[in-house]
Amino acid sequence: MEAQTVIVKFANIAKEFSVSNTLDLGFTTVRWYGVIIAFGFLLAVLFGGRIAYKWKINLDKMIDVLLYGTIGGIVGARLYYVAFKWDYYGQHLSDIFKIWEGGLAIYGGIIGGILAAFIVCKIEKLNFFNLLDMVSMSLLIGQGIGRWGNYANQEAFGSLTNKNWGMMSDTVAEYISRNASYFGLGNVDNVKQYIADNDLYVHPTFFYESVWCILGFFVLYIILKKRRKFSGQLFLCYGVWYGFERMVVEGLRSDSLYIGNTSIRVSQALSAVLMLVSLVLLISLYVKFTKHPKPIEGIDFFPPKSEKELEAEKRKAEKKALKKKARSVVIRDGKIVAGAYEKKTAQQLEEERDDVLVNAEEEIESKEEDSANENN
């Protein structure tokens, strides 16, 4: 793609935005798409590293997972895209390796990255399910930020709309002109003029996905802190969350990959399967580990507890022990037994028990004296 700057406008927003797909650094020029993807990747790695540190996972092993997982992700993303565009790449084999020209599919990247990570985890003896949880949250960070690379390239947009949040630019209008039939404008002579005259826009689907992914990260973070019952739970939540969004948004996309010559969108079908399978597994496993919180033999489903969590459990146990001690002491038939709960200090309880014992002894001595006097 050549360097270009376009004016982007949104419905009901007076301000227009100048968007360039390249960044001039003086000594060289780089594409904004790559910069944004790299930034999202960096934040995802930093977050994953932080979680790995808290869970006391060997960072050297995590670097191996990151390295091979990244390679597997790139290869998987490219192969996935090429497989569903084979009608073109089958005739242009040399173009398969030109990833800088675009053509990376997120689902292929996820599949390739996870397969590579699984192999490394087996070799390094890491908990694969814990890794999946870290990956799911990191993915949402990377996807949420990375989608803005599509904005820089003015790609990954949706069908025509008159909604208040629609988007339009010359790049988008040119794409619509080249694919007029797909947008239902096959009989229009001058598509670009028709778009301008009718004030038409397209769905900014990249924005929909970005917002949904970032929101999903915070949802999973709350689950991590409050509701995580077993390793792999966050990944299943990711499958439900992202699968639902992609299933809906993919139906609006204008650049979808299709299965053969059918009208079935690959990512939409895969998203539906991902969402349903993840939902069934999530519910069944959540119920299982809530009712019977025991690890499956040979598999550590429970994440290692942090020092903060262990300290909280210790304080809770101490508090429970103090409550047990803070029960008033009562004498029944000459024996000390537990009475009703009262908020008293240990010293107060000790003094109260001593008073009860002293009074009991004095009462016994008094009765003995009265009995002796009667005998006399």
mmCIF file of N, CA, C and O in Angstrom, residues 310-326:
data_model
loop_
_atom_site.group_PDB
_atom_site.id
_atom_site.type_symbol
_atom_site.label_atom_id
_atom_site.label_comp_id
_atom_site.label_asym_id
_atom_site.label_seq_id
_atom_site.Cartn_x
_atom_site.Cartn_y
_atom_site.Cartn_z
ATOM 1 N N LEU A 310 -2.916 -15.279 50.284
ATOM 2 C CA LEU A 310 -2.566 -16.121 51.433
ATOM 3 C C LEU A 310 -2.662 -15.342 52.737
ATOM 4 O O LEU A 310 -3.134 -15.866 53.763
ATOM 5 N N GLU A 311 -2.228 -14.082 52.709
ATOM 6 C CA GLU A 311 -2.308 -13.236 53.898
ATOM 7 C C GLU A 311 -3.755 -12.978 54.287
ATOM 8 O O GLU A 311 -4.106 -12.979 55.479
ATOM 9 N N ALA A 312 -4.618 -12.759 53.279
ATOM 10 C CA ALA A 312 -6.043 -12.538 53.549
ATOM 11 C C ALA A 312 -6.671 -13.773 54.177
ATOM 12 O O ALA A 312 -7.493 -13.673 55.106
ATOM 13 N N GLU A 313 -6.307 -14.954 53.688
ATOM 14 C CA GLU A 313 -6.840 -16.191 54.259
ATOM 15 C C GLU A 313 -6.365 -16.378 55.706
ATOM 16 O O GLU A 313 -7.117 -16.852 56.550
ATOM 17 N N LYS A 314 -5.113 -15.984 55.961
ATOM 18 C CA LYS A 314 -4.580 -16.098 57.316
ATOM 19 C C LYS A 314 -5.334 -15.191 58.279
ATOM 20 O O LYS A 314 -5.707 -15.605 59.392
ATOM 21 N N ARG A 315 -5.594 -13.937 57.834
ATOM 22 C CA ARG A 315 -6.347 -13.002 58.678
ATOM 23 C C ARG A 315 -7.765 -13.507 58.924
ATOM 24 O O ARG A 315 -8.317 -13.355 60.017
ATOM 25 N N LYS A 316 -8.362 -14.111 57.914
ATOM 26 C CA LYS A 316 -9.717 -14.647 58.053
ATOM 27 C C LYS A 316 -9.751 -15.785 59.066
ATOM 28 O O LYS A 316 -10.673 -15.875 59.877
ATOM 29 N N ALA A 317 -8.730 -16.642 59.038
ATOM 30 C CA ALA A 317 -8.665 -17.759 59.986
ATOM 31 C C ALA A 317 -8.459 -17.251 61.410
ATOM 32 O O ALA A 317 -9.068 -17.770 62.365
ATOM 33 N N GLU A 318 -7.610 -16.229 61.549
ATOM 34 C CA GLU A 318 -7.375 -15.664 62.882
ATOM 35 C C GLU A 318 -8.642 -15.020 63.427
ATOM 36 O O GLU A 318 -8.959 -15.139 64.614
ATOM 37 N N LYS A 319 -9.373 -14.328 62.562
ATOM 38 C CA LYS A 319 -10.620 -13.692 62.969
ATOM 39 C C LYS A 319 -11.648 -14.727 63.418
ATOM 40 O O LYS A 319 -12.367 -14.540 64.404
ATOM 41 N N LYS A 320 -11.685 -15.834 62.694
ATOM 42 C CA LYS A 320 -12.614 -16.904 63.045
ATOM 43 C C LYS A 320 -12.249 -17.510 64.401
ATOM 44 O O LYS A 320 -13.133 -17.833 65.213
ATOM 45 N N ALA A 321 -10.944 -17.654 64.639
ATOM 46 C CA ALA A 321 -10.496 -18.217 65.913
ATOM 47 C C ALA A 321 -10.837 -17.281 67.074
ATOM 48 O O ALA A 321 -11.236 -17.733 68.158
ATOM 49 N N LEU A 322 -10.682 -15.968 66.863
ATOM 50 C CA LEU A 322 -11.012 -15.002 67.918
ATOM 51 C C LEU A 322 -12.504 -15.023 68.235
ATOM 52 O O LEU A 322 -12.919 -14.910 69.386
ATOM 53 N N LYS A 323 -13.332 -15.142 67.184
ATOM 54 C CA LYS A 323 -14.779 -15.219 67.412
ATOM 55 C C LYS A 323 -15.151 -16.451 68.240
ATOM 56 O O LYS A 323 -16.037 -16.401 69.081
ATOM 57 N N LYS A 324 -14.425 -17.544 67.974
ATOM 58 C CA LYS A 324 -14.705 -18.779 68.711
ATOM 59 C C LYS A 324 -14.361 -18.618 70.187
ATOM 60 O O LYS A 324 -15.053 -19.125 71.077
ATOM 61 N N LYS A 325 -13.264 -17.876 70.445
ATOM 62 C CA LYS A 325 -12.868 -17.642 71.837
ATOM 63 C C LYS A 325 -13.808 -16.666 72.532
ATOM 64 O O LYS A 325 -13.985 -16.713 73.743
ATOM 65 N N ALA A 326 -14.363 -15.744 71.737
ATOM 66 C CA ALA A 326 -15.193 -14.689 72.319
ATOM 67 C C ALA A 326 -16.593 -15.189 72.625
ATOM 68 O O ALA A 326 -17.587 -14.672 72.144
#
